[in-house]
């Protein structure tokens, strides 16, 4: 006699087990609304337990449901709302009713798919319901069974207890984001705007000299002991677009991280991640850099730490969004030039490790936190030690500084900086070329010639060096060698007019 009532509660319990959320708790028999999660085909499932005697009762209910759905859609701001509407009735209406539930009620904004189940056709109705929810048919056909009033009350209490437990769990998950207010997030946002204005008034935020003067990461100066440059780039930005993008990212991602970890932990994470970002840039990029991107990626890394400490809360709250943001931004970094992805990855790692070290408020995990601090000092300190003792990093820093001197006409400084490195058997082609160009400017043609010959020996296809050699041979009157060298340069780049012009001059000189 109570089989349909039992089915009502049993079906609600089944949906709760499948990670649906009860958004309107039923205090008694009647009506329940459940919100779909994950890849469910409907936004909402409405379960309506009422003995329906006439066709018109169904029509009126669907009309009322449509109006309620439209108000709900408008209030939630959704473009479209889809509802699976399940009627549970002891008996079917006495008149013709099948056409009312035979097709969806739908327009561009609202879609309502009705499924009618009565005692006589319960198995068939449950199969339709299973198909509508992308379940196997036999997953629901066992829901219908004979039951007495006590069975119904027992099932009702069980389902409401499960719903209450889910609600408490949802509150705990939401509480993860209420540990702190985004105080330091706003402080850093205001600070970086202030520093941007100061840069603009002092020579321009896109002026390399101004950026370096105010604390941008510059490898040669780091190697000279200016370690504070690992921190100061966090508040400096290169151009208005860079500032706007990072400020928006800070106010969204940074605020979320500060709410999760609290203000003090956030401050530690943000600065530590910024330092790790600067270390990553120091190791893999010889160019000056600035920006909060490394620290912001650190906030993403800290939020990603939730996946390890509380995977369920992470996936139910911000997990998918965070992973998408990380993949998208790293992908853009690898495809767009002038983006310091090494700094981004360094910040991401630093934020993840620092989150492990400071921990989530309210969770005492001393061994994990100790491991986090050990990893920070081992990885961060090890990376710095490697960078300061790495020949490629030192050479790249020296080359970058020497290139600036060359542009400024300081050829003696270039020569003094690169002479020792250029005299080594394993000297790089970049070092040899820049040193040779400086020696040409200083009139030291013989030394420059040796440098370019060494470059061509390393890379016979280096047409620019072959051209320079041809010019040097010409200056010394070695026209045969000059002609041979310029022909090799033209073989590599036959359309270069400058090369053709020198070849013609050499041939003209040889014909005299």
Short mmCIF file of C-alpha atoms in Angstrom, two decimals:
data_model
loop_
_atom_site.label_atom_id
_atom_site.label_comp_id
_atom_site.label_asym_id
_atom_site.label_seq_id
_atom_site.Cartn_x
_atom_site.Cartn_y
_atom_site.Cartn_z
CA UNK A 1 0.00 0.00 0.00
CA UNK A 2 2.94 2.30 0.67
CA UNK A 3 5.13 1.14 -2.22
CA UNK A 4 5.00 4.47 -4.09
CA UNK A 5 5.80 6.38 -0.88
CA UNK A 6 8.74 4.07 -0.28
CA UNK A 7 9.87 4.58 -3.89
CA UNK A 8 9.77 8.35 -3.38
CA UNK A 9 12.30 8.23 -0.54
CA UNK A 10 14.31 5.40 -2.03
CA UNK A 11 14.77 7.30 -5.31
CA UNK A 12 15.83 10.50 -3.48
CA UNK A 13 18.35 8.46 -1.47
CA UNK A 14 19.65 6.89 -4.68
CA UNK A 15 20.25 10.33 -6.21
CA UNK A 16 22.02 11.52 -3.06
CA UNK A 17 24.34 8.50 -3.32
CA UNK A 18 25.11 9.59 -6.90
CA UNK A 19 26.36 12.97 -5.69
CA UNK A 20 23.16 14.94 -6.31
CA UNK A 21 22.52 17.72 -3.81
CA UNK A 22 19.15 18.12 -2.11
CA UNK A 23 18.36 21.81 -2.51
CA UNK A 24 14.88 21.65 -0.96
CA UNK A 25 14.67 19.27 1.96
CA UNK A 26 11.22 17.57 2.09
CA UNK A 27 9.81 17.77 5.61
CA UNK A 28 7.12 15.27 4.67
CA UNK A 29 5.79 13.40 1.67
CA UNK A 30 5.42 15.70 -1.27
CA UNK A 31 8.04 17.43 -3.35
CA UNK A 32 11.86 17.31 -3.47
CA UNK A 33 14.33 19.20 -5.68
CA UNK A 34 17.84 17.91 -6.30
CA UNK A 35 20.71 19.68 -8.05
CA UNK A 36 22.72 17.62 -10.49
CA UNK A 37 26.52 17.42 -10.22
CA UNK A 38 29.23 16.50 -12.68
CA UNK A 39 28.09 15.27 -16.08
CA UNK A 40 24.41 14.70 -15.24
CA UNK A 41 22.14 15.56 -18.21
CA UNK A 42 19.85 17.86 -16.19
CA UNK A 43 20.42 20.89 -14.00
CA UNK A 44 17.66 19.88 -11.57
CA UNK A 45 15.57 16.82 -10.76
CA UNK A 46 12.15 17.41 -9.28
CA UNK A 47 10.51 14.42 -7.54
CA UNK A 48 6.77 14.98 -6.98
CA UNK A 49 4.77 12.49 -4.93
CA UNK A 50 1.03 13.02 -5.40
CA UNK A 51 -1.88 10.84 -6.35
CA UNK A 52 -3.03 12.37 -9.64
CA UNK A 53 -6.60 11.53 -10.66
CA UNK A 54 -7.18 13.62 -13.78
CA UNK A 55 -5.30 14.77 -16.86
CA UNK A 56 -5.94 18.42 -16.01
CA UNK A 57 -3.99 18.03 -12.74
CA UNK A 58 -0.90 17.20 -14.79
CA UNK A 59 -1.46 20.12 -17.15
CA UNK A 60 -1.88 22.62 -14.32
CA UNK A 61 1.21 21.30 -12.51
CA UNK A 62 3.39 21.54 -15.62
CA UNK A 63 2.18 25.10 -16.29
CA UNK A 64 2.95 26.07 -12.69
CA UNK A 65 6.31 24.30 -12.85
CA UNK A 66 7.25 26.20 -15.99
CA UNK A 67 6.56 29.55 -14.31
CA UNK A 68 8.58 28.51 -11.24
CA UNK A 69 11.44 27.31 -13.44
CA UNK A 70 11.54 30.61 -15.34
CA UNK A 71 11.70 32.60 -12.09
CA UNK A 72 14.45 30.31 -10.84
CA UNK A 73 16.41 30.63 -14.10
CA UNK A 74 16.17 34.42 -14.03
CA UNK A 75 17.18 34.62 -10.37
CA UNK A 76 20.20 32.36 -10.90
CA UNK A 77 21.32 34.19 -14.05
CA UNK A 78 21.43 31.01 -16.15
CA UNK A 79 20.82 31.22 -19.88
CA UNK A 80 19.01 27.87 -19.89
CA UNK A 81 17.59 25.55 -17.26
CA UNK A 82 16.79 21.87 -17.77
CA UNK A 83 14.61 19.91 -15.34
CA UNK A 84 13.79 16.23 -15.08
CA UNK A 85 10.28 16.15 -13.56
CA UNK A 86 9.34 12.81 -11.93
CA UNK A 87 5.71 12.19 -11.02
CA UNK A 88 5.02 9.39 -8.51
CA UNK A 89 1.33 8.46 -8.26
CA UNK A 90 -0.33 5.38 -6.81
CA UNK A 91 -2.68 5.17 -9.79
CA UNK A 92 -2.70 6.72 -13.27
CA UNK A 93 -5.29 9.40 -14.09
CA UNK A 94 -8.69 8.03 -15.08
CA UNK A 95 -8.88 9.98 -18.36
CA UNK A 96 -6.51 10.34 -21.33
CA UNK A 97 -3.24 11.73 -19.96
CA UNK A 98 -0.30 10.10 -21.81
CA UNK A 99 0.10 12.97 -24.30
CA UNK A 100 0.76 15.42 -21.44
CA UNK A 101 3.97 13.63 -20.37
CA UNK A 102 4.74 12.16 -23.78
CA UNK A 103 7.04 14.96 -24.86
CA UNK A 104 9.21 17.64 -23.16
CA UNK A 105 7.97 21.12 -22.36
CA UNK A 106 10.72 23.21 -23.92
CA UNK A 107 11.70 26.54 -25.40
CA UNK A 108 15.02 28.38 -25.72
CA UNK A 109 15.29 28.97 -21.97
CA UNK A 110 13.42 26.19 -20.16
CA UNK A 111 13.37 22.45 -20.76
CA UNK A 112 11.15 20.17 -18.64
CA UNK A 113 11.18 16.42 -19.28
CA UNK A 114 8.29 14.69 -17.44
CA UNK A 115 8.35 11.03 -16.41
CA UNK A 116 5.16 9.54 -14.92
CA UNK A 117 5.37 6.46 -12.68
CA UNK A 118 2.41 4.68 -11.09
CA UNK A 119 2.22 1.37 -9.26
CA UNK A 120 1.00 -0.62 -12.26
CA UNK A 121 3.70 0.61 -14.65
CA UNK A 122 6.49 1.20 -12.14
CA UNK A 123 9.10 -1.02 -13.79
CA UNK A 124 8.60 0.57 -17.20
CA UNK A 125 8.63 4.06 -15.69
CA UNK A 126 11.84 3.35 -13.78
CA UNK A 127 13.50 2.16 -16.98
CA UNK A 128 12.57 5.45 -18.68
CA UNK A 129 13.94 7.30 -15.67
CA UNK A 130 17.22 5.37 -15.83
CA UNK A 131 17.63 6.22 -19.52
CA UNK A 132 16.89 9.88 -18.80
CA UNK A 133 19.64 9.92 -16.13
CA UNK A 134 22.16 7.98 -18.23
CA UNK A 135 21.99 4.99 -15.90
CA UNK A 136 21.75 1.31 -16.63
CA UNK A 137 18.06 0.23 -16.56
CA UNK A 138 18.60 -2.33 -13.81
CA UNK A 139 20.08 0.35 -11.54
CA UNK A 140 16.59 1.68 -10.78
CA UNK A 141 14.22 -1.21 -11.40
CA UNK A 142 14.98 -2.60 -7.95
CA UNK A 143 13.76 0.57 -6.26
CA UNK A 144 10.09 -0.53 -6.24
CA UNK A 145 9.07 -2.92 -3.48
CA UNK A 146 6.17 -3.65 -1.16
CA UNK A 147 6.45 -1.66 2.04
CA UNK A 148 4.49 -0.74 5.13
CA UNK A 149 4.22 2.56 6.89
CA UNK A 150 7.10 1.71 9.24
CA UNK A 151 9.35 0.89 6.28
CA UNK A 152 8.54 4.25 4.71
CA UNK A 153 9.25 6.15 7.93
CA UNK A 154 12.52 4.28 8.38
CA UNK A 155 13.60 5.06 4.81
CA UNK A 156 12.47 8.69 5.23
CA UNK A 157 14.57 9.13 8.39
CA UNK A 158 17.54 7.50 6.68
CA UNK A 159 17.35 9.79 3.64
CA UNK A 160 16.86 12.97 5.68
CA UNK A 161 19.83 12.02 7.87
CA UNK A 162 21.94 11.50 4.75
CA UNK A 163 20.78 14.84 3.38
CA UNK A 164 21.66 16.57 6.66
CA UNK A 165 25.10 14.95 6.64
CA UNK A 166 25.64 16.13 3.06
CA UNK A 167 24.58 19.65 4.03
CA UNK A 168 27.06 19.69 6.93
CA UNK A 169 29.77 18.41 4.60
CA UNK A 170 28.95 21.16 2.12
CA UNK A 171 29.22 23.76 4.88
CA UNK A 172 32.61 22.37 5.90
CA UNK A 173 33.74 22.56 2.28
CA UNK A 174 32.53 26.16 2.02
CA UNK A 175 34.24 26.98 5.32
CA UNK A 176 37.58 26.13 3.69
CA UNK A 177 37.28 29.50 1.93
CA UNK A 178 36.44 31.52 5.04
CA UNK A 179 39.68 31.26 7.03
CA UNK A 180 40.74 34.80 6.25
CA UNK A 181 39.84 38.02 4.50
CA UNK A 182 41.87 39.18 1.48
CA UNK A 183 43.74 41.94 3.35
CA UNK A 184 47.24 41.34 1.93
CA UNK A 185 45.77 40.70 -1.51
CA UNK A 186 44.53 44.28 -1.61
CA UNK A 187 47.76 45.61 -0.10
CA UNK A 188 49.83 43.98 -2.86
CA UNK A 189 47.38 45.14 -5.53
CA UNK A 190 47.60 48.76 -4.34
CA UNK A 191 51.39 48.49 -3.97
CA UNK A 192 51.93 47.25 -7.50
CA UNK A 193 49.73 50.02 -8.92
CA UNK A 194 51.68 52.58 -6.88
CA UNK A 195 55.02 51.16 -8.11
CA UNK A 196 53.77 51.21 -11.69
CA UNK A 197 52.97 54.92 -11.42
CA UNK A 198 56.36 55.54 -9.84
CA UNK A 199 58.08 53.68 -12.69
CA UNK A 200 56.16 55.69 -15.27
CA UNK A 201 57.20 58.96 -13.62
CA UNK A 202 60.83 57.84 -13.35
CA UNK A 203 61.54 56.89 -16.96
CA UNK A 204 58.83 54.43 -17.99
CA UNK A 205 57.78 50.95 -16.88
CA UNK A 206 58.95 49.54 -20.21
CA UNK A 207 62.39 51.12 -19.93
CA UNK A 208 64.88 48.38 -19.01
CA UNK A 209 67.23 50.76 -17.22
CA UNK A 210 64.38 52.10 -15.07
CA UNK A 211 63.13 48.60 -14.24
CA UNK A 212 66.60 47.43 -13.21
CA UNK A 213 67.13 50.58 -11.14
CA UNK A 214 63.92 49.87 -9.20
CA UNK A 215 64.72 46.21 -8.57
CA UNK A 216 63.85 44.03 -11.57
CA UNK A 217 65.54 40.64 -11.74
CA UNK A 218 68.85 41.04 -13.55
CA UNK A 219 71.13 38.01 -13.59
CA UNK A 220 74.49 39.76 -13.58
CA UNK A 221 73.45 41.87 -10.58
CA UNK A 222 72.13 38.80 -8.77
CA UNK A 223 75.49 37.13 -9.35
CA UNK A 224 77.11 40.27 -7.97
CA UNK A 225 75.25 39.69 -4.68
CA UNK A 226 72.09 41.80 -5.03
CA UNK A 227 69.86 39.00 -3.73
CA UNK A 228 67.06 41.38 -2.80
CA UNK A 229 66.24 41.31 -6.52
CA UNK A 230 64.61 37.93 -5.92
CA UNK A 231 61.82 39.74 -4.02
CA UNK A 232 61.44 43.23 -5.52
CA UNK A 233 60.27 42.11 -9.01
CA UNK A 234 56.98 40.94 -7.42
CA UNK A 235 55.62 44.52 -7.31
CA UNK A 236 57.06 45.78 -10.62
CA UNK A 237 55.25 45.49 -13.97
CA UNK A 238 56.21 46.12 -17.56
CA UNK A 239 53.49 48.15 -19.26
CA UNK A 240 49.83 48.83 -18.46
CA UNK A 241 48.50 45.56 -19.94
CA UNK A 242 50.91 43.52 -17.80
CA UNK A 243 49.81 45.44 -14.70
CA UNK A 244 46.08 45.10 -15.44
CA UNK A 245 46.28 41.38 -16.17
CA UNK A 246 48.26 40.59 -13.02
CA UNK A 247 46.15 42.85 -10.81
CA UNK A 248 42.97 41.13 -11.98
CA UNK A 249 44.57 37.70 -11.44
CA UNK A 250 45.77 38.71 -7.97
CA UNK A 251 42.34 39.96 -6.89
CA UNK A 252 40.71 36.69 -7.99
CA UNK A 253 43.24 33.90 -7.41
CA UNK A 254 45.11 35.66 -4.61
CA UNK A 255 41.90 36.47 -2.73
CA UNK A 256 40.82 32.82 -2.92
CA UNK A 257 44.20 31.67 -1.57
CA UNK A 258 44.12 34.19 1.29
CA UNK A 259 40.62 33.06 2.26
CA UNK A 260 41.76 29.43 2.34
CA UNK A 261 45.05 29.86 4.18
CA UNK A 262 44.47 33.01 6.21
CA UNK A 263 46.36 36.27 5.84
CA UNK A 264 49.68 35.39 7.51
CA UNK A 265 50.06 32.07 5.68
CA UNK A 266 49.07 33.78 2.43
CA UNK A 267 51.79 36.41 2.93
CA UNK A 268 54.41 33.67 3.39
CA UNK A 269 53.12 31.76 0.35
CA UNK A 270 53.00 34.86 -1.86
CA UNK A 271 56.52 36.06 -1.07
CA UNK A 272 58.02 32.56 -1.15
CA UNK A 273 56.38 31.81 -4.51
CA UNK A 274 57.59 35.15 -5.86
CA UNK A 275 61.16 34.25 -4.83
CA UNK A 276 60.85 30.82 -6.46
CA UNK A 277 59.57 32.51 -9.61
CA UNK A 278 62.60 34.81 -9.65
CA UNK A 279 64.89 31.81 -9.13
CA UNK A 280 63.27 30.01 -12.06
CA UNK A 281 63.75 33.07 -14.24
CA UNK A 282 67.35 33.42 -13.01
CA UNK A 283 68.13 29.85 -14.06
CA UNK A 284 66.49 29.82 -17.47
CA UNK A 285 66.18 33.39 -18.73
CA UNK A 286 69.11 35.81 -19.16
CA UNK A 287 66.82 38.81 -19.64
CA UNK A 288 65.62 41.25 -16.96
CA UNK A 289 62.18 40.34 -15.68
CA UNK A 290 59.51 41.70 -13.34
CA UNK A 291 55.91 41.04 -12.40
CA UNK A 292 53.67 39.30 -9.90
CA UNK A 293 53.07 36.35 -12.23
CA UNK A 294 55.35 33.97 -10.30
CA UNK A 295 53.69 34.85 -6.99
CA UNK A 296 50.21 34.51 -8.55
CA UNK A 297 51.14 31.11 -9.95
CA UNK A 298 52.25 30.35 -6.41
CA UNK A 299 48.70 31.08 -5.23
CA UNK A 300 47.47 28.61 -7.85
CA UNK A 301 50.00 26.08 -6.56
CA UNK A 302 48.81 26.64 -3.00
CA UNK A 303 45.19 26.09 -4.05
CA UNK A 304 46.32 23.01 -5.96
CA UNK A 305 47.71 21.72 -2.64
CA UNK A 306 44.08 21.33 -1.56
CA UNK A 307 43.88 18.47 -4.08
CA UNK A 308 46.37 16.55 -1.95
CA UNK A 309 45.13 17.57 1.49
CA UNK A 310 41.38 17.54 0.81
CA UNK A 311 40.75 16.14 -2.65
CA UNK A 312 36.98 15.96 -2.29
CA UNK A 313 36.61 19.60 -1.21
CA UNK A 314 39.01 20.69 -3.93
CA UNK A 315 37.13 18.95 -6.73
CA UNK A 316 33.73 20.09 -5.49
CA UNK A 317 34.71 23.72 -5.12
CA UNK A 318 37.48 25.21 -7.26
CA UNK A 319 39.39 22.17 -8.51
CA UNK A 320 38.39 22.16 -12.16
CA UNK A 321 38.74 25.93 -12.52
CA UNK A 322 42.22 25.96 -10.95
CA UNK A 323 43.52 23.15 -13.16
CA UNK A 324 42.12 24.83 -16.28
CA UNK A 325 43.70 28.18 -15.32
CA UNK A 326 47.10 26.55 -14.75
CA UNK A 327 47.04 24.62 -18.03
CA UNK A 328 45.75 27.62 -19.99
CA UNK A 329 48.33 30.06 -18.63
CA UNK A 330 51.26 27.68 -18.99
CA UNK A 331 50.10 26.85 -22.52
CA UNK A 332 49.96 30.54 -23.40
CA UNK A 333 53.41 30.97 -21.90
CA UNK A 334 54.87 28.35 -24.21
CA UNK A 335 53.20 29.78 -27.32
CA UNK A 336 53.60 33.54 -26.78
CA UNK A 337 57.01 35.15 -27.00
CA UNK A 338 58.45 37.28 -24.18
CA UNK A 339 56.54 35.34 -21.51
CA UNK A 340 58.79 34.13 -18.69
CA UNK A 341 57.35 30.65 -18.26
CA UNK A 342 60.34 29.59 -16.14
CA UNK A 343 59.21 32.18 -13.60
CA UNK A 344 55.63 30.87 -13.76
CA UNK A 345 56.68 27.26 -13.19
CA UNK A 346 59.05 28.29 -10.42
CA UNK A 347 56.26 30.21 -8.69
CA UNK A 348 53.85 27.29 -9.07
CA UNK A 349 56.33 24.92 -7.42
CA UNK A 350 57.15 27.45 -4.71
CA UNK A 351 53.49 28.01 -3.87
CA UNK A 352 52.79 24.28 -3.68
CA UNK A 353 55.78 23.61 -1.41
CA UNK A 354 55.06 26.61 0.82
CA UNK A 355 51.42 25.56 1.21
CA UNK A 356 52.73 22.18 2.37
CA UNK A 357 55.06 23.96 4.80
CA UNK A 358 52.56 26.38 6.35
CA UNK A 359 49.65 23.94 6.22
CA UNK A 360 45.92 24.56 6.11
CA UNK A 361 44.47 26.30 9.21
CA UNK A 362 43.05 23.86 11.70
CA UNK A 363 44.98 20.85 10.45
CA UNK A 364 48.00 19.79 12.50
CA UNK A 365 50.37 17.83 10.33
CA UNK A 366 53.83 18.54 11.80
CA UNK A 367 55.71 15.96 9.74
CA UNK A 368 54.22 17.20 6.47
CA UNK A 369 54.97 20.79 7.39
CA UNK A 370 58.53 19.93 8.33
CA UNK A 371 58.92 18.12 5.01
CA UNK A 372 57.60 21.22 3.25
CA UNK A 373 60.18 23.51 4.84
CA UNK A 374 62.97 21.05 4.13
CA UNK A 375 61.92 20.87 0.47
CA UNK A 376 61.74 24.66 0.22
CA UNK A 377 65.30 25.12 1.46
CA UNK A 378 66.69 22.11 -0.40
CA UNK A 379 65.04 22.89 -3.77
CA UNK A 380 65.22 26.68 -3.53
CA UNK A 381 68.69 26.77 -2.05
CA UNK A 382 69.92 24.05 -4.40
CA UNK A 383 68.60 25.92 -7.43
CA UNK A 384 70.31 29.13 -6.32
CA UNK A 385 73.60 27.31 -5.67
CA UNK A 386 73.40 25.66 -9.08
CA UNK A 387 72.68 28.99 -10.76
CA UNK A 388 75.53 30.82 -9.10
CA UNK A 389 77.98 28.02 -9.97
CA UNK A 390 76.63 27.15 -13.42
CA UNK A 391 78.88 28.18 -16.29
CA UNK A 392 75.94 28.57 -18.76
CA UNK A 393 74.00 30.80 -16.33
CA UNK A 394 77.08 32.91 -15.60
CA UNK A 395 77.95 33.16 -19.29
CA UNK A 396 74.41 34.16 -20.27
CA UNK A 397 74.36 36.84 -17.59
CA UNK A 398 77.75 38.11 -18.71
CA UNK A 399 76.70 38.09 -22.37
CA UNK A 400 73.53 40.02 -21.64
CA UNK A 401 75.46 42.70 -19.75
CA UNK A 402 78.15 42.81 -22.45
CA UNK A 403 75.47 43.23 -25.15
CA UNK A 404 74.14 46.28 -23.30
CA UNK A 405 77.64 47.76 -23.16
CA UNK A 406 78.10 47.09 -26.86
CA UNK A 407 74.88 48.96 -27.67
CA UNK A 408 76.13 51.86 -25.55
CA UNK A 409 79.49 51.90 -27.36
CA UNK A 410 81.46 50.65 -24.36
CA UNK A 411 83.63 48.29 -26.44
CA UNK A 412 86.53 48.17 -23.98
CA UNK A 413 84.13 47.00 -21.25
CA UNK A 414 82.84 44.27 -23.57
CA UNK A 415 86.37 43.16 -24.33
CA UNK A 416 87.40 43.11 -20.66
CA UNK A 417 84.24 41.20 -19.66
CA UNK A 418 84.45 38.53 -22.36
CA UNK A 419 88.18 38.15 -23.00
CA UNK A 420 88.78 35.42 -20.43
CA UNK A 421 85.71 33.40 -21.47
CA UNK A 422 86.57 33.89 -25.17
CA UNK A 423 90.04 32.46 -24.70
CA UNK A 424 88.74 29.10 -23.46
CA UNK A 425 88.55 26.15 -25.90
CA UNK A 426 84.87 25.61 -25.09
CA UNK A 427 83.89 29.28 -25.51
CA UNK A 428 80.39 29.64 -26.96
CA UNK A 429 79.77 31.08 -30.40
CA UNK A 430 77.75 33.94 -28.88
CA UNK A 431 80.69 34.96 -26.69
CA UNK A 432 83.17 34.75 -29.55
CA UNK A 433 80.96 36.75 -31.92
CA UNK A 434 80.26 39.60 -29.50
CA UNK A 435 83.92 39.75 -28.50
CA UNK A 436 84.99 39.81 -32.17
CA UNK A 437 82.56 42.62 -33.03
CA UNK A 438 83.93 44.67 -30.14
CA UNK A 439 87.52 44.02 -31.27
CA UNK A 440 86.61 45.18 -34.79
CA UNK A 441 85.26 48.41 -33.29
CA UNK A 442 88.55 48.77 -31.41
CA UNK A 443 90.58 48.11 -34.58
CA UNK A 444 91.95 44.78 -33.35
CA UNK A 445 91.28 42.98 -36.64
CA UNK A 446 93.68 40.09 -36.12
CA UNK A 447 92.08 39.05 -32.84
CA UNK A 448 88.58 39.43 -34.32
CA UNK A 449 89.60 37.26 -37.28
CA UNK A 450 90.65 34.45 -34.96
CA UNK A 451 87.35 34.66 -33.09
CA UNK A 452 85.25 34.42 -36.26
CA UNK A 453 87.36 31.53 -37.56
CA UNK A 454 86.65 29.69 -34.30
CA UNK A 455 82.93 30.41 -34.69
CA UNK A 456 82.88 29.11 -38.28
CA UNK A 457 84.74 26.00 -37.19
CA UNK A 458 82.01 25.34 -34.63
CA UNK A 459 79.20 26.19 -37.06
CA UNK A 460 80.14 26.24 -40.79
CA UNK A 461 76.66 27.52 -41.68
CA UNK A 462 77.01 30.76 -39.67
CA UNK A 463 76.70 33.12 -42.65
CA UNK A 464 77.02 36.30 -40.56
CA UNK A 465 80.40 35.20 -39.24
CA UNK A 466 81.49 34.13 -42.74
CA UNK A 467 80.60 37.61 -44.01
CA UNK A 468 82.57 39.23 -41.20
CA UNK A 469 85.56 37.02 -42.00
CA UNK A 470 85.36 37.98 -45.67
CA UNK A 471 85.37 41.66 -44.70
CA UNK A 472 88.38 41.16 -42.39
CA UNK A 473 90.31 39.23 -45.06
CA UNK A 474 89.60 42.07 -47.46
CA UNK A 475 91.05 44.60 -45.04
CA UNK A 476 94.25 42.57 -44.87
CA UNK A 477 94.38 42.12 -48.65
CA UNK A 478 93.79 38.35 -48.55
CA UNK A 479 91.32 38.50 -51.42
CA UNK A 480 91.32 34.77 -52.27
CA UNK A 481 90.34 33.87 -48.73
CA UNK A 482 87.84 36.73 -48.68
CA UNK A 483 86.17 35.51 -51.88
CA UNK A 484 85.99 31.96 -50.61
CA UNK A 485 84.42 33.12 -47.34
CA UNK A 486 81.80 35.39 -48.95
CA UNK A 487 80.80 32.65 -51.41
CA UNK A 488 80.18 30.33 -48.46
CA UNK A 489 78.07 33.03 -46.82
CA UNK A 490 76.01 33.44 -50.00
CA UNK A 491 75.57 29.69 -50.26
CA UNK A 492 73.82 29.85 -46.88
CA UNK A 493 71.87 33.05 -47.61
CA UNK A 494 71.86 33.73 -51.36
CA UNK A 495 69.40 36.66 -51.30
CA UNK A 496 71.33 38.85 -48.86
CA UNK A 497 72.15 42.06 -50.74
CA UNK A 498 74.90 43.06 -48.32
CA UNK A 499 76.73 39.80 -49.05
CA UNK A 500 76.36 40.29 -52.82
CA UNK A 501 77.73 43.81 -52.58
CA UNK A 502 80.85 42.65 -50.70
CA UNK A 503 81.39 39.83 -53.21
CA UNK A 504 81.26 42.32 -56.09
CA UNK A 505 83.74 44.59 -54.31
CA UNK A 506 86.13 41.66 -53.71
CA UNK A 507 85.97 40.56 -57.36
CA UNK A 508 86.50 44.11 -58.52
CA UNK A 509 89.52 44.47 -56.24
CA UNK A 510 90.91 41.11 -57.45
CA UNK A 511 90.62 42.16 -61.10
CA UNK A 512 92.92 45.16 -60.63
#
